[in-house]
Coordinates of C-alpha atoms in Angstrom, one line a residue:
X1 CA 0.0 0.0 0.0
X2 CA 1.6 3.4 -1.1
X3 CA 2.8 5.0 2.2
X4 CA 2.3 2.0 4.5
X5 CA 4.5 1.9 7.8
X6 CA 6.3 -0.9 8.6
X7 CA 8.0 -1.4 11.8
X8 CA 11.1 -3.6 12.0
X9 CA 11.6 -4.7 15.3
X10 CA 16.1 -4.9 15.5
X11 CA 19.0 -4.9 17.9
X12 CA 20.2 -2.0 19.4
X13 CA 24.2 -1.9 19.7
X14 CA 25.6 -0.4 23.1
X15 CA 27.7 2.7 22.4
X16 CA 30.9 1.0 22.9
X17 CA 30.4 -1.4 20.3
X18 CA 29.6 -4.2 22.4
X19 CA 26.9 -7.1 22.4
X20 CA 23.6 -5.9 21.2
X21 CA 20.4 -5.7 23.1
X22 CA 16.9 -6.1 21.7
X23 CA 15.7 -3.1 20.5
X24 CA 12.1 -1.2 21.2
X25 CA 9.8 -1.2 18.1
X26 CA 9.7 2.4 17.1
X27 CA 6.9 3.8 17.2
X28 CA 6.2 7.9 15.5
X29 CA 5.0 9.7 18.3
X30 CA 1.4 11.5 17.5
X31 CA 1.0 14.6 15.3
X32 CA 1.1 15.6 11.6
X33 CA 4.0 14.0 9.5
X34 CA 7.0 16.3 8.8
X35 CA 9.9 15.6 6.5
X36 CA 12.9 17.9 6.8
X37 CA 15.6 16.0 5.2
X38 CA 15.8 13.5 3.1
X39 CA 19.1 11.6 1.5
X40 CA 19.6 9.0 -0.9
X41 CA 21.2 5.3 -0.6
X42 CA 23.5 5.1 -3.3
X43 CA 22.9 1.4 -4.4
X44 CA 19.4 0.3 -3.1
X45 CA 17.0 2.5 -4.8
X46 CA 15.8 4.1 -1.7
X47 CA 15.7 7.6 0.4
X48 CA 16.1 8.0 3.8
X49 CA 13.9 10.7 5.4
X50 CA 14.0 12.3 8.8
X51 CA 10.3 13.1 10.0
X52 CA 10.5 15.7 12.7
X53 CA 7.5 16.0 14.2
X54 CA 6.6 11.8 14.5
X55 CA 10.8 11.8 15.2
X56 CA 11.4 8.9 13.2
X57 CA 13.8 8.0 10.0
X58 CA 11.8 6.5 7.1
X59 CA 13.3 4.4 4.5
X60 CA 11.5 5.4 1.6
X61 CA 11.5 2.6 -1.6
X62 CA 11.2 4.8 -5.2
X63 CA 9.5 1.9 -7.0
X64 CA 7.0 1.0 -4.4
X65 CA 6.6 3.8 -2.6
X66 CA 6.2 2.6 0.9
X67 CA 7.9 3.9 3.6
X68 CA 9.4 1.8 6.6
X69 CA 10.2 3.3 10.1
X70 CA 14.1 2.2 11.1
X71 CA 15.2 0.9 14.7
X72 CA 16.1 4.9 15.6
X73 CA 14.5 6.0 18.7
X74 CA 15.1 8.8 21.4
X75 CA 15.8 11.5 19.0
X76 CA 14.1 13.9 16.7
X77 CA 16.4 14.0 13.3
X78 CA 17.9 17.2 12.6
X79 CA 20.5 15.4 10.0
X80 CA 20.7 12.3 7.6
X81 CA 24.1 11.4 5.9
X82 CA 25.3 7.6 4.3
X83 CA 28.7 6.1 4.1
X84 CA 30.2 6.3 0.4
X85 CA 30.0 2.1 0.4
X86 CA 25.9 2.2 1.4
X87 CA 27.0 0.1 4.6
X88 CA 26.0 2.7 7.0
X89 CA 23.4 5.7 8.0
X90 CA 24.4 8.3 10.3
X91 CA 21.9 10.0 12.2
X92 CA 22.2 13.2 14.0
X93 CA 19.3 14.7 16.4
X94 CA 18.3 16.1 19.7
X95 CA 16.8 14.5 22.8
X96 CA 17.8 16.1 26.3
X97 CA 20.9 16.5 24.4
X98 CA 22.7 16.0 21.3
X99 CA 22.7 12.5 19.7
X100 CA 24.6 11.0 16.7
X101 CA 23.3 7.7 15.8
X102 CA 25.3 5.1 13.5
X103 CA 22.9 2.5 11.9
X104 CA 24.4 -0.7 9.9
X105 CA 23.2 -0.6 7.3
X106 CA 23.4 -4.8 7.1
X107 CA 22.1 -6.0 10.3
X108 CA 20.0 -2.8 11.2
X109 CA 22.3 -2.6 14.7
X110 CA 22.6 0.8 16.4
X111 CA 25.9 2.8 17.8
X112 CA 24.4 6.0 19.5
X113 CA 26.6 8.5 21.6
X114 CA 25.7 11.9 23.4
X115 CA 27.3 14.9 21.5
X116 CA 27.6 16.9 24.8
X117 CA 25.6 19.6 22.3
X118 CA 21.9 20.7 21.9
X119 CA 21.8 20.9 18.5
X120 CA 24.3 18.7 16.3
X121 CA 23.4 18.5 12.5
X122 CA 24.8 18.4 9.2
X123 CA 26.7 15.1 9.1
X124 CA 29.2 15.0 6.1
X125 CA 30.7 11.5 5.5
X126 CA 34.1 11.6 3.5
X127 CA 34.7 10.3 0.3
X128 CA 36.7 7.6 1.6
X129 CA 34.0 6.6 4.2
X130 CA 37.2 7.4 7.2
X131 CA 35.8 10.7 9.2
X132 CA 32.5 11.2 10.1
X133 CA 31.8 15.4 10.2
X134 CA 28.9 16.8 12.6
X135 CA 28.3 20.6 12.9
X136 CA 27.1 21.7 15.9
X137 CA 25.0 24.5 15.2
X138 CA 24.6 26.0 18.8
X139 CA 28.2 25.2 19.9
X140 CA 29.4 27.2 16.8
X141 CA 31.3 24.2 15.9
X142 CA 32.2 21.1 13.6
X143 CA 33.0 18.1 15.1
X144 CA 35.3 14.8 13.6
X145 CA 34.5 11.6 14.5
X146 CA 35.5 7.8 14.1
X147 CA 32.5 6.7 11.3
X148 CA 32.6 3.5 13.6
X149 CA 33.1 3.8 16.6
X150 CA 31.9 7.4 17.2
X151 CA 34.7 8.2 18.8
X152 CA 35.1 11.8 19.0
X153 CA 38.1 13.2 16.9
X154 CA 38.3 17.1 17.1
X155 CA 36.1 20.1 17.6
X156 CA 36.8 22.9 15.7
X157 CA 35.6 26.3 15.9
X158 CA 33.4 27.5 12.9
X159 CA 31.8 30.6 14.3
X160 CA 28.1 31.5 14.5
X161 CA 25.8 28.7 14.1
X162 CA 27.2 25.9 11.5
X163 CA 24.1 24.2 9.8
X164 CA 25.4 23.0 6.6
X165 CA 28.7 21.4 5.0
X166 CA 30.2 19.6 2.3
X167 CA 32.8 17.5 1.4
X168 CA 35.3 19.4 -1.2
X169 CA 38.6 17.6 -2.2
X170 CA 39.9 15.9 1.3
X171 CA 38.5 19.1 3.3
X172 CA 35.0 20.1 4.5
X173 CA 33.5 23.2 3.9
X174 CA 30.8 24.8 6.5
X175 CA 28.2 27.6 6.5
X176 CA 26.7 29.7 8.7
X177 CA 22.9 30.1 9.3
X178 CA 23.3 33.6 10.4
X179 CA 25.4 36.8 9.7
X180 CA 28.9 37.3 11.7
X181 CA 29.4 40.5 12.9
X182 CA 27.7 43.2 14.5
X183 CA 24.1 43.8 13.4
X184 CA 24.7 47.3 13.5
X185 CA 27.6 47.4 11.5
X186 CA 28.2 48.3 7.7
X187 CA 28.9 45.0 7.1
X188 CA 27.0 41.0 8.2
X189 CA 26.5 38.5 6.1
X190 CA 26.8 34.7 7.0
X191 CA 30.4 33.3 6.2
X192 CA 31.7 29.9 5.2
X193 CA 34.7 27.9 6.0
X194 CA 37.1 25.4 5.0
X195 CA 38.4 22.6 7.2
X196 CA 40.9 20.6 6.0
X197 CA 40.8 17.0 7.6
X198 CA 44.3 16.7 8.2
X199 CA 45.0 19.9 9.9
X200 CA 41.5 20.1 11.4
X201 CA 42.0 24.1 11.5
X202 CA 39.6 26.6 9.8
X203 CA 41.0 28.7 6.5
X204 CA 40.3 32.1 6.7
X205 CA 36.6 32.8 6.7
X206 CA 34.7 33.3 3.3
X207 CA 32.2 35.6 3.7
X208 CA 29.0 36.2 1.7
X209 CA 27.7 39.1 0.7
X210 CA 26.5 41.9 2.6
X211 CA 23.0 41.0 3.9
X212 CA 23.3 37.1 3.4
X213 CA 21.6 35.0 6.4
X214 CA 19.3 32.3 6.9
X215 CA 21.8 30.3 4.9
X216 CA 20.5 26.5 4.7
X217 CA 22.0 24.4 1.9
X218 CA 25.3 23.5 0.4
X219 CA 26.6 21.6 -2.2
X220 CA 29.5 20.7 -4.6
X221 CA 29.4 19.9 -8.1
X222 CA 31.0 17.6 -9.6
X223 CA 34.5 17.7 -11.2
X224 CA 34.0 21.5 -10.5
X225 CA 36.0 23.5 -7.7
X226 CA 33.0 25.5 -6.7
X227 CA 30.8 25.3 -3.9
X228 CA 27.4 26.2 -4.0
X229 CA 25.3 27.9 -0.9
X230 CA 21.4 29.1 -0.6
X231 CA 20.7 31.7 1.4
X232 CA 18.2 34.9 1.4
X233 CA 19.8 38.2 1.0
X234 CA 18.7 40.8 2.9
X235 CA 18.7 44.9 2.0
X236 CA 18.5 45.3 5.8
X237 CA 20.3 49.0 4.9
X238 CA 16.8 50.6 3.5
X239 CA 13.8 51.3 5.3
X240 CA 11.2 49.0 5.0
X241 CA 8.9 50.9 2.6
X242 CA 8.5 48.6 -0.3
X243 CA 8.5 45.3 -1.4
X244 CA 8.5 45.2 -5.0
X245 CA 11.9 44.1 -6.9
X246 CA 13.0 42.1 -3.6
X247 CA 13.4 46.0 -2.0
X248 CA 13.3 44.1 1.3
X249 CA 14.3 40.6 0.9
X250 CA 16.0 38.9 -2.3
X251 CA 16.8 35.1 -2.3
X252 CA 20.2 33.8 -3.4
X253 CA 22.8 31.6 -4.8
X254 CA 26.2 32.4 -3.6
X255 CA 29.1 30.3 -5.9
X256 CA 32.4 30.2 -4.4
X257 CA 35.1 29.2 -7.3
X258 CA 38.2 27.5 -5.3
X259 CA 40.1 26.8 -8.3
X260 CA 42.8 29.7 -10.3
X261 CA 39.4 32.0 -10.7
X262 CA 39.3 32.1 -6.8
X263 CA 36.0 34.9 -7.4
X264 CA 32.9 34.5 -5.4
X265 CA 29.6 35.3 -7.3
X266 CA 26.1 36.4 -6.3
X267 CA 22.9 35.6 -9.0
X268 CA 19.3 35.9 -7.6
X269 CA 16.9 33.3 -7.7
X270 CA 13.7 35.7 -7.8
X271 CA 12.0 37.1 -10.8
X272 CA 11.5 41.1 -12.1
X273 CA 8.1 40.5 -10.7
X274 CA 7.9 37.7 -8.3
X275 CA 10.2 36.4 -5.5
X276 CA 11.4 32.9 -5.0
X277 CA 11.4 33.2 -1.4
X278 CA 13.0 31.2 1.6
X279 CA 16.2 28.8 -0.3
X280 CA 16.7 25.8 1.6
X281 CA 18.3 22.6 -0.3
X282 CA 20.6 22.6 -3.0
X283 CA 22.0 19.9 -5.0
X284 CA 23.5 19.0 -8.3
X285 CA 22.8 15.8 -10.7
X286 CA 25.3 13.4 -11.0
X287 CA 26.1 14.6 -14.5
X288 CA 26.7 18.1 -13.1
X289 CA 24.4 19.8 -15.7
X290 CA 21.2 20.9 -13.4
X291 CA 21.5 22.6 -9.8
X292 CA 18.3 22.3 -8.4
X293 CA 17.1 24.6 -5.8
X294 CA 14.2 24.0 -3.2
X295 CA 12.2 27.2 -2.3
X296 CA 10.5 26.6 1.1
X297 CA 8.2 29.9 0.7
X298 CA 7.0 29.5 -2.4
X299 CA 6.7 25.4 -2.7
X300 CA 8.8 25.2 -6.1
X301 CA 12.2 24.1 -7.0
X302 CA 14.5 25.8 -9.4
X303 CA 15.9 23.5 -12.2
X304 CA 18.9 25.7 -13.0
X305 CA 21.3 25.0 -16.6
X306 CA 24.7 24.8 -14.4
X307 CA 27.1 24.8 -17.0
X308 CA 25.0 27.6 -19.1
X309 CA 25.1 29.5 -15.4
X310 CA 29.0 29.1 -15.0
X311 CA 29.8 29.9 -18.3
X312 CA 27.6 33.2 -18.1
X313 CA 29.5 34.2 -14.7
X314 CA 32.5 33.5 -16.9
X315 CA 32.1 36.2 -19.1
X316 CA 30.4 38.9 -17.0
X317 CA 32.8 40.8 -14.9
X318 CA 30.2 43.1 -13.1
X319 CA 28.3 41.8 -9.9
X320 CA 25.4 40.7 -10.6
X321 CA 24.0 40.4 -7.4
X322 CA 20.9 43.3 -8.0
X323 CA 20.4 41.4 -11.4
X324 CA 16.7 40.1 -11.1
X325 CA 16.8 39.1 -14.9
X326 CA 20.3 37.1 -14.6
X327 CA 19.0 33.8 -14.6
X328 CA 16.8 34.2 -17.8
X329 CA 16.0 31.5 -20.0
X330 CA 18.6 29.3 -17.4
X331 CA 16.1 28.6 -14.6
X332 CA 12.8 26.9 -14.8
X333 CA 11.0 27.2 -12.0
X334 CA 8.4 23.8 -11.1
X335 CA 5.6 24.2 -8.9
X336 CA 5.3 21.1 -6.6
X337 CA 2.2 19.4 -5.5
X338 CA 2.7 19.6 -1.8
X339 CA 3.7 22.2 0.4
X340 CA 6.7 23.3 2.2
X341 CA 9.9 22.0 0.2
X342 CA 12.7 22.0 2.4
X343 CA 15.8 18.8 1.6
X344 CA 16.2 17.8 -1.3
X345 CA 17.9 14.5 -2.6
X346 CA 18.4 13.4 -6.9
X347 CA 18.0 9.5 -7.5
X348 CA 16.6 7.5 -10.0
X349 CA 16.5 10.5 -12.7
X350 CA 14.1 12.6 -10.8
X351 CA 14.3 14.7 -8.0
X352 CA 13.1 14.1 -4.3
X353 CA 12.2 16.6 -2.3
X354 CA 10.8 16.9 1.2
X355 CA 7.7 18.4 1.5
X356 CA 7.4 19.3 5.1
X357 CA 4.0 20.6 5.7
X358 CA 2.2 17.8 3.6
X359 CA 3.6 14.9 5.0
X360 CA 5.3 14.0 1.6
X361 CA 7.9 13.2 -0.6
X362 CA 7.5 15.1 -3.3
X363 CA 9.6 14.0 -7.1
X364 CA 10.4 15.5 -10.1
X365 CA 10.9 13.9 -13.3
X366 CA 14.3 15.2 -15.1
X367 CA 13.5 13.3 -18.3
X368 CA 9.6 14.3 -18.7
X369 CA 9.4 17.0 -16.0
X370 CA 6.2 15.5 -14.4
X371 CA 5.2 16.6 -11.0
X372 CA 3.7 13.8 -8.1
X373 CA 3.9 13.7 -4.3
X374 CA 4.1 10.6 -2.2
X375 CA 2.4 10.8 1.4
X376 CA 4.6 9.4 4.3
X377 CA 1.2 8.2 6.4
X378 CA -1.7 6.6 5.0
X379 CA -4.2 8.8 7.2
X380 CA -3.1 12.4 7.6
X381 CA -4.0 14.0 10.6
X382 CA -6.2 17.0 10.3
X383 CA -4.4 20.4 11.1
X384 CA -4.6 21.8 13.9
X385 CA -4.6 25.9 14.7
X386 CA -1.2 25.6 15.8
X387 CA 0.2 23.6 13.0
X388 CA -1.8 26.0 10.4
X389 CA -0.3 29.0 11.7
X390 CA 3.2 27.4 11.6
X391 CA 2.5 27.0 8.0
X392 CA 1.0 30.1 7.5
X393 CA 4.3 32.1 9.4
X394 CA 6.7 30.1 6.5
X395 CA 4.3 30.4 3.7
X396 CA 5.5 33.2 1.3
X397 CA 2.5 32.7 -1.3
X398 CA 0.6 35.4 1.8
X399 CA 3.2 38.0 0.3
X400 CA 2.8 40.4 -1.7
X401 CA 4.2 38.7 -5.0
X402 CA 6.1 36.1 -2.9
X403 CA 9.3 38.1 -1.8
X404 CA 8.8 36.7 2.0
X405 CA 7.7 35.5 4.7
X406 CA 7.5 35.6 8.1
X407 CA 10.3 33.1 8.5
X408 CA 12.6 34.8 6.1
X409 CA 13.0 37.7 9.0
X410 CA 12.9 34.8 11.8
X411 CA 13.7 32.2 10.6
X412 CA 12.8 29.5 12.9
X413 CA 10.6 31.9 14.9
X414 CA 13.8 33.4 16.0
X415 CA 15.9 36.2 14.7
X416 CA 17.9 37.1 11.0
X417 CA 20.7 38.6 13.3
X418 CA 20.2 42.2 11.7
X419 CA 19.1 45.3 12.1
X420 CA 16.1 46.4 9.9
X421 CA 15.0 50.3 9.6
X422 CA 11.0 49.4 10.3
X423 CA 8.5 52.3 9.6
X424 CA 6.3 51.6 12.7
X425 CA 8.2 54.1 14.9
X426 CA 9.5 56.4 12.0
X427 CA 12.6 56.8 9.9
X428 CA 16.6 56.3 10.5
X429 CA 16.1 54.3 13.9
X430 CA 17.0 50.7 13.1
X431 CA 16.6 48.1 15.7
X432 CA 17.3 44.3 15.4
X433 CA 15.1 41.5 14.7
X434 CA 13.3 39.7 17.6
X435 CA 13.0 36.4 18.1
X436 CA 9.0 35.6 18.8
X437 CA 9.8 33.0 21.9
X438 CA 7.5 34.1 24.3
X439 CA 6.8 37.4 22.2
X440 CA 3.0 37.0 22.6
X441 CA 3.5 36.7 26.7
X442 CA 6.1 39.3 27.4
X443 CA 4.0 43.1 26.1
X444 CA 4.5 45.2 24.7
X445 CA 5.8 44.2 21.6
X446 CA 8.4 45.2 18.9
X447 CA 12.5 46.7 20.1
X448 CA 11.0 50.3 21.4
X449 CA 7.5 48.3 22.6
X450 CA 5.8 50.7 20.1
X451 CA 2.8 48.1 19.8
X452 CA 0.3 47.1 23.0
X453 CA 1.2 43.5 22.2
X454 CA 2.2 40.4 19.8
X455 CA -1.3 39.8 18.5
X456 CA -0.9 44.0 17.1
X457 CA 1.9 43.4 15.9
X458 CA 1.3 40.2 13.8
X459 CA -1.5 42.0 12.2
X460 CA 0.8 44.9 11.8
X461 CA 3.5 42.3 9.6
X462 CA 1.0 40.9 7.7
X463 CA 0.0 44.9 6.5
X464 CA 3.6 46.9 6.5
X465 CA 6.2 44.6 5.9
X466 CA 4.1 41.4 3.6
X467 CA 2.4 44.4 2.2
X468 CA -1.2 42.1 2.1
X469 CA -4.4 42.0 3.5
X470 CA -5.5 38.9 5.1
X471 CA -8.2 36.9 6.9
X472 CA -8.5 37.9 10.6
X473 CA -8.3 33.9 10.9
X474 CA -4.6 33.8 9.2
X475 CA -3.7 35.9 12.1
X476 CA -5.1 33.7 14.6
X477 CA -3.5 30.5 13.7
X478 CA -0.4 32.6 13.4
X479 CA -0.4 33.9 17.0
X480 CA -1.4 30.0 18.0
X481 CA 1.9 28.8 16.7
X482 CA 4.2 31.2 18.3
X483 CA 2.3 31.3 21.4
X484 CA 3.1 27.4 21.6
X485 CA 6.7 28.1 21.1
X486 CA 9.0 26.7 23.8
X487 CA 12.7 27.2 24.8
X488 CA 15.1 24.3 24.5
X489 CA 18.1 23.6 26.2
X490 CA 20.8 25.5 25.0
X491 CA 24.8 24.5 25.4
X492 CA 25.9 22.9 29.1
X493 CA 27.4 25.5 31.1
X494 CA 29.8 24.9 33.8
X495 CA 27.7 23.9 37.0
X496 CA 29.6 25.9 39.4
X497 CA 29.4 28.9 37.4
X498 CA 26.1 28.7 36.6
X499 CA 25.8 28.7 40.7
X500 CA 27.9 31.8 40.9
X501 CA 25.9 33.8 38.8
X502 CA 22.7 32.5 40.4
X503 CA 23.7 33.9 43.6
X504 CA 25.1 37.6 42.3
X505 CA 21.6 37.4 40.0
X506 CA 20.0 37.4 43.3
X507 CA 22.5 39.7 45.8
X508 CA 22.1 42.1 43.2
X509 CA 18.5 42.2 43.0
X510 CA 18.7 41.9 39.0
X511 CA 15.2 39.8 39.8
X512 CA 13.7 43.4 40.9
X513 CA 13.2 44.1 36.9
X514 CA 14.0 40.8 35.6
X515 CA 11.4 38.3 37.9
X516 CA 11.3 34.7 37.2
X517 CA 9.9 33.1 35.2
X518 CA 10.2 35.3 32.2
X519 CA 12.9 37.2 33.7
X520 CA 10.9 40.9 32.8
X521 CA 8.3 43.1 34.2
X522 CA 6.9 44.1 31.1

């Protein structure tokens, strides 16, 4: 049956590597089915997909369509990678802490360690199947490891918030989700680096161009020294008082060339007249002649002419990067059946994509272009207020000819890390981007509290800076979703430190203005 679950009841292998123990049969926990990433097996005509809400892995078959829950428990996924010789999946994801899990791929056994981290994603096996890369987005790091044993190699120091990287010639290369720098400053944009395996030091930083954040896919052609990332790119240096011809918000491709060229180029991935809003996966076919693009905001994917793209950059010496017309007759874009596209994975002479908000796998033809969607559950549940306003907060198609959303300004619910010149208190007063955790229980709202509260200042968003007009009902599910927001655990601190501020907190009386348990008075 297309999308039936089957449940394989396995061994679960000690950390250590010692004898196995029966396993529990996994079972999704309850609530809508969410696909976030989703990765290829290189030899058995299947995907593997991490489902974030249910916090399972899938093993998805192309031919039969049916999807199988693996023996990986404990976790929700945050990152999928497999071994260059199929014989292993790597699993990273958060519990009460970090988790990397090592399935064999043979005898469905487990190897599971705790990273110590909140939030490690991003693994990157290399080509020779010998290291085992995890970023670790909150730690603002990248971490080596055995690919067997787990055993922890090196952390390096990548700077702010590693979500992506990419093997490239014996080294890894990393990016940022959000800008370096000082949000004030002339200059922030997202940066990537280069860590060579050997010397497991950072080059120099590469950094993006002005504006660049949210930054959530990379990816290496092949045979080519470039490196390839997504990202939006933000005119956070202009008021806020238009949105046409991405005044506010473009959405990017950043190539780095690494070879005698040594050039970084910018092309956007919007249109004169319509944007292409929130970039998320990037890949390349195995014959290097399509880069293909996922755009969570607007539910498409870009099937970009690569070579025909290179060769242009080639012979154009200006930047390009304010060149809404660049891509041309280069780009098509393809309007997927389900909604939310966010990883992306090329098997089988299509493309896979993983449509997080319908529950589905979504796959594009690259022979006959044709368009279908596979759901991951045979019953969807209904949506909820919360869940629709979750949608609603990443769905671009509410904007004004689809430049944004309210996720490319916080993306996860949090903030871009700049400073945007909003019209709400006036002119030439920027102030930076909030995150909305506990926005709609802390009033007022906005940097200088200009509105009475969150549920104003949703309505104001939706008005002044998506430039619509909307159902009072969009607003609703909207301040549903990021009233349910919760923190998470960030990094460990040290214990005894974390005492010692405790106890100055309370000698000096800090909690007169700052009260628990939101630490404010309003």
């Amino acid at each position: 049956m297309r999308g039936a679950l089957a449940v394989a009841v396995v061994l679960l292998a000690a950390a250590c590597g010692k004898a196995a123990a029966p396993a529990p049969v996994p079972t999704p926990a309850p609530g809508p089915s969410s696909p976030e990433v989703v990765v290829a097996d290189p030899a058995e005509g299947r995907l593997f997909v991490a489902d974030v809400t249910r916090k399972v892995v899938l093993a998805f078959d192309t031919a039969s369509h049916e999807a199988t829950v693996l023996p990986i428990t404990g976790l929700t996924p945050t990152g999928l990678a497999v071994a260059p010789d199929g014989s292993a999946l790597f699993v990273t994801g958060t519990a009460e802490g970090g988790r990397i899990v090592r399935l064999d791929l043979a005898d469905l056994t487990t190897t599971t360690i705790e990273t110590g981290t909140p939030h490690p994603t991003a693994p990157v096996v290399s080509p020779m199947g010998d290291a085992l890369w995890v970023c670790h987005r909150f730690s603002n790091a990248i971490e080596n490891y055995h690919p067997i044993t787990l055993e922890s190699r090196k952390r390096v120091p990548v700077g702010r918030e590693p979500v992506a990287a990419v093997n490239f010639h014996g080294s890894v290369f990393v990016g940022q989700h959000l800008p370096a720098g000082a949000g004030d400053g002339d200059y922030a944009a997202a940066v990537l680096h280069m860590v060579e395996l050997g010397q497991f030091e950072p080059s120099a930083p590469c950094p993006l161009p002005n504006g660049s954040t949210s930054l959530r896919g990379l990816c290496k052609p092949p045979g080519a020294p470039i490196v390839i990332a997504a990202h939006i790119l933000a005119r956070y240096q202009v008021p806020t008082s238009q949105i046409e011809r991405g005044w506010i918000n473009t959405n990017a491709l950043t190539i780095v060339d690494l070879g005698p060229s040594d050039r970084t180029k910018t092309v956007l991935l919007d249109d004169v007249n319509r944007g292409a809003a929130n970039p998320w996966g990037v890949a390349v076919c195995p014959d290097g002649r399509t880069l293909v693009v996922a755009h969570s905001g607007t539910h498409e994917l870009s099937l970009i002419d690569l070579p025909g793209l290179l060769a242009k950059l080639e012979t154009t010496g200006d930047d390009v990067s304010e060149d809404l017309t660049f891509l041309g007759d280069l780009r098509r874009r393809v309007r997927l059946k389900g909604v939310g596209p966010r990883g992306i994975a090329i098997a089988d002479g299509a493309v896979w994509v993983a449509e997080y908000f319908s529950g589905s796998l979504g796959r594009v033809s690259l022979t006959d272009g044709s368009v279908t969607s596979f759901p991951l559950v045979d019953k969807p549940v209904p949506e909820t207020g919360i869940r629709r306003g979750e949608r609603l907060f990443h769905d671009a198609d509410l904007c004004f000819q689809q430049w944004q959303s309210c996720a490319s300004c916080h993306p996860d619910a949090r903030a871009d890390a700049l400073n945007w010149d909003l019209l709400n208190d006036g002119f030439g007063n920027p102030k930076s981007t909030k995150s909305m955790l506990l926005a709609h229980a802390t009033p007022p709202a906005m940097i200088t509290g200009i509105r009475p509260d969150a549920e104003h200042a949703v309505r104001a968003g939706i008005r002044h800076i998506q430039f619509a007009v909307r159902p009072e009902e969009d607003a609703k599910a909207i301040d549903a979703y990021l009233s349910s927001l919760t923190p998470v655990r960030g990094p460990a601190g040290d214990p005894a430190a974390i005492a010692r501020g405790e106890k100055v907190y309370a000698k000096a009386r800090c909690d007169k203005c700052h009260p628990a348990p939101l630490f404010t008075d309003m």
